[in-house]
PDB file of C-alpha atoms in Angstrom:
ATOM      1  CA  GLY A   1      13.931   7.054  -6.120  1.00  0.00           C
ATOM      2  CA  MET A   2      12.566   7.476  -2.667  1.00  0.00           C
ATOM      3  CA  HIS A   3      13.851   8.374   0.749  1.00  0.00           C
ATOM      4  CA  ILE A   4      13.140   6.165   3.737  1.00  0.00           C
ATOM      5  CA  GLU A   5      13.511   6.898   7.425  1.00  0.00           C
ATOM      6  CA  GLY A   6      13.233   4.993  10.656  1.00  0.00           C
ATOM      7  CA  ASP A   7      15.144   2.867  13.109  1.00  0.00           C
ATOM      8  CA  SER A   8      13.790  -0.667  13.018  1.00  0.00           C
ATOM      9  CA  THR A   9      10.774   0.105  10.837  1.00  0.00           C
ATOM     10  CA  HIS A  10      11.383   1.862   7.541  1.00  0.00           C
ATOM     11  CA  HIS A  11       8.839   4.364   6.226  1.00  0.00           C
ATOM     12  CA  VAL A  12       8.877   6.268   2.951  1.00  0.00           C
ATOM     13  CA  LYS A  13       9.621   9.904   3.705  1.00  0.00           C
ATOM     14  CA  ASP A  14       9.202  11.151   0.136  1.00  0.00           C
ATOM     15  CA  VAL A  15       9.127   9.903  -3.443  1.00  0.00           C
ATOM     16  CA  VAL A  16      11.056  11.494  -6.307  1.00  0.00           C
ATOM     17  CA  GLN A  17       8.802  12.827  -9.085  1.00  0.00           C
ATOM     18  CA  GLY A  18       9.001  10.704 -12.242  1.00  0.00           C
ATOM     19  CA  SER A  19      10.910   7.893 -10.516  1.00  0.00           C
ATOM     20  CA  ALA A  20      10.198   4.172 -10.806  1.00  0.00           C
ATOM     21  CA  ALA A  21       8.929   4.310  -7.207  1.00  0.00           C
ATOM     22  CA  GLN A  22       6.361   6.945  -8.129  1.00  0.00           C
ATOM     23  CA  LYS A  23       5.315   5.044 -11.248  1.00  0.00           C
ATOM     24  CA  ALA A  24       4.856   1.908  -9.113  1.00  0.00           C
ATOM     25  CA  GLY A  25       2.526   3.796  -6.756  1.00  0.00           C
ATOM     26  CA  VAL A  26       4.807   4.160  -3.723  1.00  0.00           C
ATOM     27  CA  LEU A  27       3.502   6.896  -1.418  1.00  0.00           C
ATOM     28  CA  PRO A  28       4.933   8.732   1.590  1.00  0.00           C
ATOM     29  CA  GLY A  29       4.072   6.946   4.827  1.00  0.00           C
ATOM     30  CA  MET A  30       4.196   3.432   3.373  1.00  0.00           C
ATOM     31  CA  GLU A  31       6.285   0.965   5.361  1.00  0.00           C
ATOM     32  CA  LEU A  32       8.984  -1.038   3.580  1.00  0.00           C
ATOM     33  CA  VAL A  33       8.637  -4.636   4.755  1.00  0.00           C
ATOM     34  CA  ARG A  34      10.792  -6.719   2.383  1.00  0.00           C
ATOM     35  CA  VAL A  35      13.671  -6.259   0.009  1.00  0.00           C
ATOM     36  CA  GLY A  36      13.570  -9.264  -2.302  1.00  0.00           C
ATOM     37  CA  GLU A  37      13.011 -12.248  -0.006  1.00  0.00           C
ATOM     38  CA  THR A  38      14.540 -10.521   3.044  1.00  0.00           C
ATOM     39  CA  GLU A  39      12.331  -9.184   5.837  1.00  0.00           C
ATOM     40  CA  VAL A  40      13.574  -5.728   6.880  1.00  0.00           C
ATOM     41  CA  ARG A  41      11.297  -5.081   9.875  1.00  0.00           C
ATOM     42  CA  GLY A  42      13.562  -4.972  12.891  1.00  0.00           C
ATOM     43  CA  MET A  43      16.668  -4.508  10.742  1.00  0.00           C
ATOM     44  CA  PRO A  44      18.866  -1.494  11.591  1.00  0.00           C
ATOM     45  CA  HIS A  45      18.205   1.399   9.214  1.00  0.00           C
ATOM     46  CA  ALA A  46      21.789   1.591   7.904  1.00  0.00           C
ATOM     47  CA  GLN A  47      21.690  -2.122   7.036  1.00  0.00           C
ATOM     48  CA  CYS A  48      18.369  -1.732   5.221  1.00  0.00           C
ATOM     49  CA  VAL A  49      19.644   1.223   3.185  1.00  0.00           C
ATOM     50  CA  SER A  50      22.833  -0.665   2.330  1.00  0.00           C
ATOM     51  CA  MET A  51      20.776  -3.650   1.153  1.00  0.00           C
ATOM     52  CA  LEU A  52      18.662  -1.386  -1.065  1.00  0.00           C
ATOM     53  CA  GLN A  53      21.750   0.214  -2.596  1.00  0.00           C
ATOM     54  CA  LYS A  54      23.587  -3.075  -3.236  1.00  0.00           C
ATOM     55  CA  SER A  55      20.674  -5.195  -4.510  1.00  0.00           C
ATOM     56  CA  ALA A  56      20.522  -6.140  -8.183  1.00  0.00           C
ATOM     57  CA  ARG A  57      17.968  -4.407 -10.371  1.00  0.00           C
ATOM     58  CA  PRO A  58      15.106  -4.793 -11.025  1.00  0.00           C
ATOM     59  CA  LEU A  59      14.353  -4.753  -7.341  1.00  0.00           C
ATOM     60  CA  LEU A  60      11.344  -6.437  -5.719  1.00  0.00           C
ATOM     61  CA  LEU A  61      10.102  -4.449  -2.734  1.00  0.00           C
ATOM     62  CA  LEU A  62       7.105  -5.095  -0.512  1.00  0.00           C
ATOM     63  CA  PHE A  63       5.349  -2.164   1.154  1.00  0.00           C
ATOM     64  CA  VAL A  64       2.357  -1.918   3.434  1.00  0.00           C
ATOM     65  CA  SER A  65       0.144   1.139   3.663  1.00  0.00           C
ATOM     66  CA  GLN A  66      -0.644   2.629   7.000  1.00  0.00           C
ATOM     67  CA  PRO A  67      -4.248   1.954   7.972  1.00  0.00           C
ATOM     68  CA  SER A  68      -6.567   4.894   7.552  1.00  0.00           C
ATOM     69  CA  PRO A  69      -7.983   6.428  10.704  1.00  0.00           C
ATOM     70  CA  CYS A  70     -10.923   4.548  12.159  1.00  0.00           C
ATOM     71  CA  ARG A  71     -14.333   5.945  11.480  1.00  0.00           C
ATOM     72  CA  ARG A  72     -17.059   5.798  14.026  1.00  0.00           C
ATOM     73  CA  LEU A  73     -19.881   3.617  12.842  1.00  0.00           C
ATOM     74  CA  ARG A  74     -23.342   3.255  14.322  1.00  0.00           C
ATOM     75  CA  TRP A  75     -24.800  -0.192  14.453  1.00  0.00           C
ATOM     76  CA  ARG A  76     -28.449  -0.805  15.010  1.00  0.00           C
ATOM     77  CA  ARG A  77     -29.711  -4.045  16.380  1.00  0.00           C
ATOM     78  CA  ARG A  78     -32.261  -5.588  14.080  1.00  0.00           C
ATOM     79  CA  ARG A  79     -35.058  -7.838  15.138  1.00  0.00           C
ATOM     80  CA  ASN A  80     -35.163 -11.292  13.667  1.00  0.00           C
ATOM     81  CA  LEU A  81     -37.296 -11.212  10.545  1.00  0.00           C
ATOM     82  CA  ARG A  82     -39.333 -14.343   9.922  1.00  0.00           C
TER      83      ARG A  82
END
């Protein structure tokens, strides 16, 4: 089990300890993108939750992780080596 929140994007709020979601590696903050073959981005939250509850098991879900914060990198220009 997991809890999702959002309006037209659906993010994992928390994951139940010992659940299939936890065993599959689902983490808080991940965005749910597909339920089976159905894209859920832009779908009203209530409709997404209903789809999750009514879908046959086992359930195929696609998540994306939020990108990690950007790190500042220093680049040095190198001279051509010949």
